[in-house]
PDB file of C-alpha atoms in Angstrom:
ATOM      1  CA  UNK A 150      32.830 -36.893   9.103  1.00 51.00           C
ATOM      2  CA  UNK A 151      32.735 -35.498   5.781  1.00 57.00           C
ATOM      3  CA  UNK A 152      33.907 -31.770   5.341  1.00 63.00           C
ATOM      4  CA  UNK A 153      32.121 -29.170   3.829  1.00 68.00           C
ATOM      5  CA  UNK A 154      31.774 -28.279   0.207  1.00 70.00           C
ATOM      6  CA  UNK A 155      30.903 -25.473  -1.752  1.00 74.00           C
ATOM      7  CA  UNK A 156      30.884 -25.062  -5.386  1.00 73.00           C
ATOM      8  CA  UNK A 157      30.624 -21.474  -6.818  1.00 81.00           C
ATOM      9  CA  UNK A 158      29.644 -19.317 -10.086  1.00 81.00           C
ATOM     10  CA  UNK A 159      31.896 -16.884 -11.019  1.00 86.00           C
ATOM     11  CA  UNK A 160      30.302 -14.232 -13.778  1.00 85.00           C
ATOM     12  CA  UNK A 161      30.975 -11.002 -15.434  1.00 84.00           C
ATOM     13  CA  UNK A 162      31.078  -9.056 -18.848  1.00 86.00           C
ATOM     14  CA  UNK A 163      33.521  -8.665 -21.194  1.00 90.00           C
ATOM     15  CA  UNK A 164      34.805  -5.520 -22.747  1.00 92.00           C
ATOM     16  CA  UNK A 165      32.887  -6.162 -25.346  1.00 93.00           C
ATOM     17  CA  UNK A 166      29.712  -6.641 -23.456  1.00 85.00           C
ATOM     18  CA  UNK A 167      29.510 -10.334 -24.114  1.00 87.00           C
ATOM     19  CA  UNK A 168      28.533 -12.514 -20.714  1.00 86.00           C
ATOM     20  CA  UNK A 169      31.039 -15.295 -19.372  1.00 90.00           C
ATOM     21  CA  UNK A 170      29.378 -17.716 -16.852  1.00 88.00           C
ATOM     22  CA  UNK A 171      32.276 -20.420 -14.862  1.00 90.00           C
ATOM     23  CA  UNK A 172      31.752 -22.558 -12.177  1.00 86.00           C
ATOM     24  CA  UNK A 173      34.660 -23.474 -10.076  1.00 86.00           C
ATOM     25  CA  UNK A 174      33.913 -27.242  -8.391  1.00 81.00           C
ATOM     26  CA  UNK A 175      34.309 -28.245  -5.139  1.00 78.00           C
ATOM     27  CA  UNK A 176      37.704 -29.612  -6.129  1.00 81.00           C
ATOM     28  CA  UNK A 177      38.689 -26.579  -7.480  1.00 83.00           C
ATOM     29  CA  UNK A 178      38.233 -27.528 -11.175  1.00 86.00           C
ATOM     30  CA  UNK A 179      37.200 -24.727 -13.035  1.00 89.00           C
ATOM     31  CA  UNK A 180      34.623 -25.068 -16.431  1.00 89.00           C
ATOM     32  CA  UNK A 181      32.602 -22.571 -18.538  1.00 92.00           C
ATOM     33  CA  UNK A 182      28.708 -22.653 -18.483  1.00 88.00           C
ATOM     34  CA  UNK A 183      27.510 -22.524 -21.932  1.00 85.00           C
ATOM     35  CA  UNK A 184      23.622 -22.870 -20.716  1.00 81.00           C
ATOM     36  CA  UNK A 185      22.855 -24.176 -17.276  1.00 77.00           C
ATOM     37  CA  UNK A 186      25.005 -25.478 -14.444  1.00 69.00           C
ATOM     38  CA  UNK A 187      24.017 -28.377 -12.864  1.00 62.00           C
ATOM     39  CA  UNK A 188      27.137 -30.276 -12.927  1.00 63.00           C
ATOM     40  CA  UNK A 189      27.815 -30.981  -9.088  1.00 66.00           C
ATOM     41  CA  UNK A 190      26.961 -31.761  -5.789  1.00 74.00           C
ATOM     42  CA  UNK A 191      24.193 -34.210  -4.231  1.00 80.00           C
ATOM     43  CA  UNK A 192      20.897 -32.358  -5.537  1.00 82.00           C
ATOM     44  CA  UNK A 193      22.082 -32.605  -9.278  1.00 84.00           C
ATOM     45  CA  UNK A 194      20.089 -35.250 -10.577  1.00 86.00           C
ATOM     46  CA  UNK A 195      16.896 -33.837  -8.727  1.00 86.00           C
ATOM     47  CA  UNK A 196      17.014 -30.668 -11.089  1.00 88.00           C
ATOM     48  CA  UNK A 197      18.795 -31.935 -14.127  1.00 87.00           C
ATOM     49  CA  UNK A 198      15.848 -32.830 -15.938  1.00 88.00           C
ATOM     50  CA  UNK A 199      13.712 -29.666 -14.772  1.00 90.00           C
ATOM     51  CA  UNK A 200      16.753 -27.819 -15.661  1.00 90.00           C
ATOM     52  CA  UNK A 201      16.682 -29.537 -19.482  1.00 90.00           C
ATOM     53  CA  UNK A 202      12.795 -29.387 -20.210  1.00 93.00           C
ATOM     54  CA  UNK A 203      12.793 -25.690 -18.952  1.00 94.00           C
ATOM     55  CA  UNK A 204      15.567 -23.539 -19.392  1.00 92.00           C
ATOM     56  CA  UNK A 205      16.146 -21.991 -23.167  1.00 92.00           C
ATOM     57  CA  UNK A 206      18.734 -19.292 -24.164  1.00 87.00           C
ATOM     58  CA  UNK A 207      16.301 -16.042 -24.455  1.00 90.00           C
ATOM     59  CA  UNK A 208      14.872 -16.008 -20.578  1.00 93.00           C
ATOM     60  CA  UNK A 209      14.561 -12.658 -19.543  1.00 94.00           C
ATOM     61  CA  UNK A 210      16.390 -12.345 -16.234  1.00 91.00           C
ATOM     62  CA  UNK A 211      12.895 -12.971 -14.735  1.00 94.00           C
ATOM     63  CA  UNK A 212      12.244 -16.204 -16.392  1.00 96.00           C
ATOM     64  CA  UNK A 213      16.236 -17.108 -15.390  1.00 91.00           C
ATOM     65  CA  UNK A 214      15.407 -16.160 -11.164  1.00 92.00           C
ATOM     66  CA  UNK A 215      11.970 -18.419 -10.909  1.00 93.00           C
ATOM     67  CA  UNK A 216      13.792 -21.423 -12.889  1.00 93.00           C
ATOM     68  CA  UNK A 217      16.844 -21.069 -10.581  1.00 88.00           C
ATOM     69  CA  UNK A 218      14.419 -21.247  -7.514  1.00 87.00           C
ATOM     70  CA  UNK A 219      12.300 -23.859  -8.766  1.00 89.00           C
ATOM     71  CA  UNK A 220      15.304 -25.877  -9.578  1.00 88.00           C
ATOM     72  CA  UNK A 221      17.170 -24.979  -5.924  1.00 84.00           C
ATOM     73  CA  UNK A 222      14.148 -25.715  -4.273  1.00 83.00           C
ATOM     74  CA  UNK A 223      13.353 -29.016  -5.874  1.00 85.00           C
ATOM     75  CA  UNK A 224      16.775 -29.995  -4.843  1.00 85.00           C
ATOM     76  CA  UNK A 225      16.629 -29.011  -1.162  1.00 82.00           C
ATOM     77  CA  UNK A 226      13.427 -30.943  -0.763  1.00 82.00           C
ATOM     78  CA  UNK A 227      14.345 -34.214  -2.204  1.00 83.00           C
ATOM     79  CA  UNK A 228      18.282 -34.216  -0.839  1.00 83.00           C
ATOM     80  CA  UNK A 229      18.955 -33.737   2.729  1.00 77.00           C
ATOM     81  CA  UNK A 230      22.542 -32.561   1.974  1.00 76.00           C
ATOM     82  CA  UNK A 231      21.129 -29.526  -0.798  1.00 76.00           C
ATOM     83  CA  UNK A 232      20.746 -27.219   2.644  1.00 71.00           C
ATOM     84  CA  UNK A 233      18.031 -25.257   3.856  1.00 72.00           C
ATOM     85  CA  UNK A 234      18.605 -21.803   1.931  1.00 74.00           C
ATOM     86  CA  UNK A 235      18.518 -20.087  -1.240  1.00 79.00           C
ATOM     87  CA  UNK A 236      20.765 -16.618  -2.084  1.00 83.00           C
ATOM     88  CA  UNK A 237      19.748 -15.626  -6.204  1.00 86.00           C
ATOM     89  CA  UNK A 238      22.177 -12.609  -7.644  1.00 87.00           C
ATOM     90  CA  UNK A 239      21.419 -11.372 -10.546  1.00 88.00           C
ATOM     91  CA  UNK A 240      24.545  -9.594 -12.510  1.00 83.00           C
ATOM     92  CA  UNK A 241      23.268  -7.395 -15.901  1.00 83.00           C
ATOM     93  CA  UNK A 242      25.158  -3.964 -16.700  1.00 80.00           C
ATOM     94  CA  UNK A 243      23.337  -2.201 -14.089  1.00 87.00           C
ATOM     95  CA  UNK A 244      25.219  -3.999 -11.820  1.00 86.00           C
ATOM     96  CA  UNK A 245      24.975  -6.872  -9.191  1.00 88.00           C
ATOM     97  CA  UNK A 246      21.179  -7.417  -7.441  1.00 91.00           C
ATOM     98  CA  UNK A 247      20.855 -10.101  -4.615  1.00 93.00           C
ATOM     99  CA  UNK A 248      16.979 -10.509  -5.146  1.00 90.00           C
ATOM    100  CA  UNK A 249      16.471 -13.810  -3.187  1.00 84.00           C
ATOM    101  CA  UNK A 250      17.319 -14.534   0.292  1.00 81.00           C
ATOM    102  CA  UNK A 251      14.880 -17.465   1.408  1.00 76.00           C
ATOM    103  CA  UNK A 252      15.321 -19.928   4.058  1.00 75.00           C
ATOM    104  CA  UNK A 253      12.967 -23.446   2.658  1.00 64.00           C
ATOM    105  CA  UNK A 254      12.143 -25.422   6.303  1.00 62.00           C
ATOM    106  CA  UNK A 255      11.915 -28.678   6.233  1.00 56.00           C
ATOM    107  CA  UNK A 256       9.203 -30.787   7.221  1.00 55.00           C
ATOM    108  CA  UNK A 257      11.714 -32.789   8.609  1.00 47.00           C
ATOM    109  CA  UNK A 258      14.153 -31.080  10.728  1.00 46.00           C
ATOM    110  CA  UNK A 259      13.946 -31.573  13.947  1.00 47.00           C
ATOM    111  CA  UNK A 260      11.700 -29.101  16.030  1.00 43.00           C
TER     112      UNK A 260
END
């Protein structure tokens, strides 16, 4: 039996108002996102490419939420062990938003 994983994204300003973006790894490793994260777990490759024809640096937050659900979703549906769910936060100086909470069904679980 194989445990469960999670890998995380840890953001937040700067006093200077510039943005950090990390991702801490399921094995606790812990790297700084310069674009995109995409760097773990089963579903990577499925949204690696999508992630590389269709992110760019000047999204508006907008743009940033439908990539990130395009990309979750495209995982989930191709990869069994992606789960069934999708939680987006947004963080921007007005604070922290949660503005997705979607369960994606499968066509396969069982009914």
């Amino acid at each position: 039996m194989i445990p469960q994983q999670v890998g995380s994204l840890l953001a937040g300003f700067n006093e200077d108002g510039s943005v950090e973006l990390y991702t801490i790894e399921p094995a606790g490793s812990l790297i700084k996102v310069e674009d995109y994260d995409a760097n773990f777990g089963s579903g990577m490759p499925f949204v690696l490419g999508l992630l590389e024809r269709q992110y760019k640096k000047d999204m508006t937050v907008k743009e940033g939420v439908e990539l990130a659900i395009e990309a979750i979703k495209s995982s989930t549906q191709r990869d069994v062990a992606s789960g069934y769910g999708i939680d987006v936060f947004t963080i921007t100086k007005e604070g922290i938003n949660k503005v997705v909470e979607q369960e994606i069904k499968s066509e396969f679980k069982d009914q």
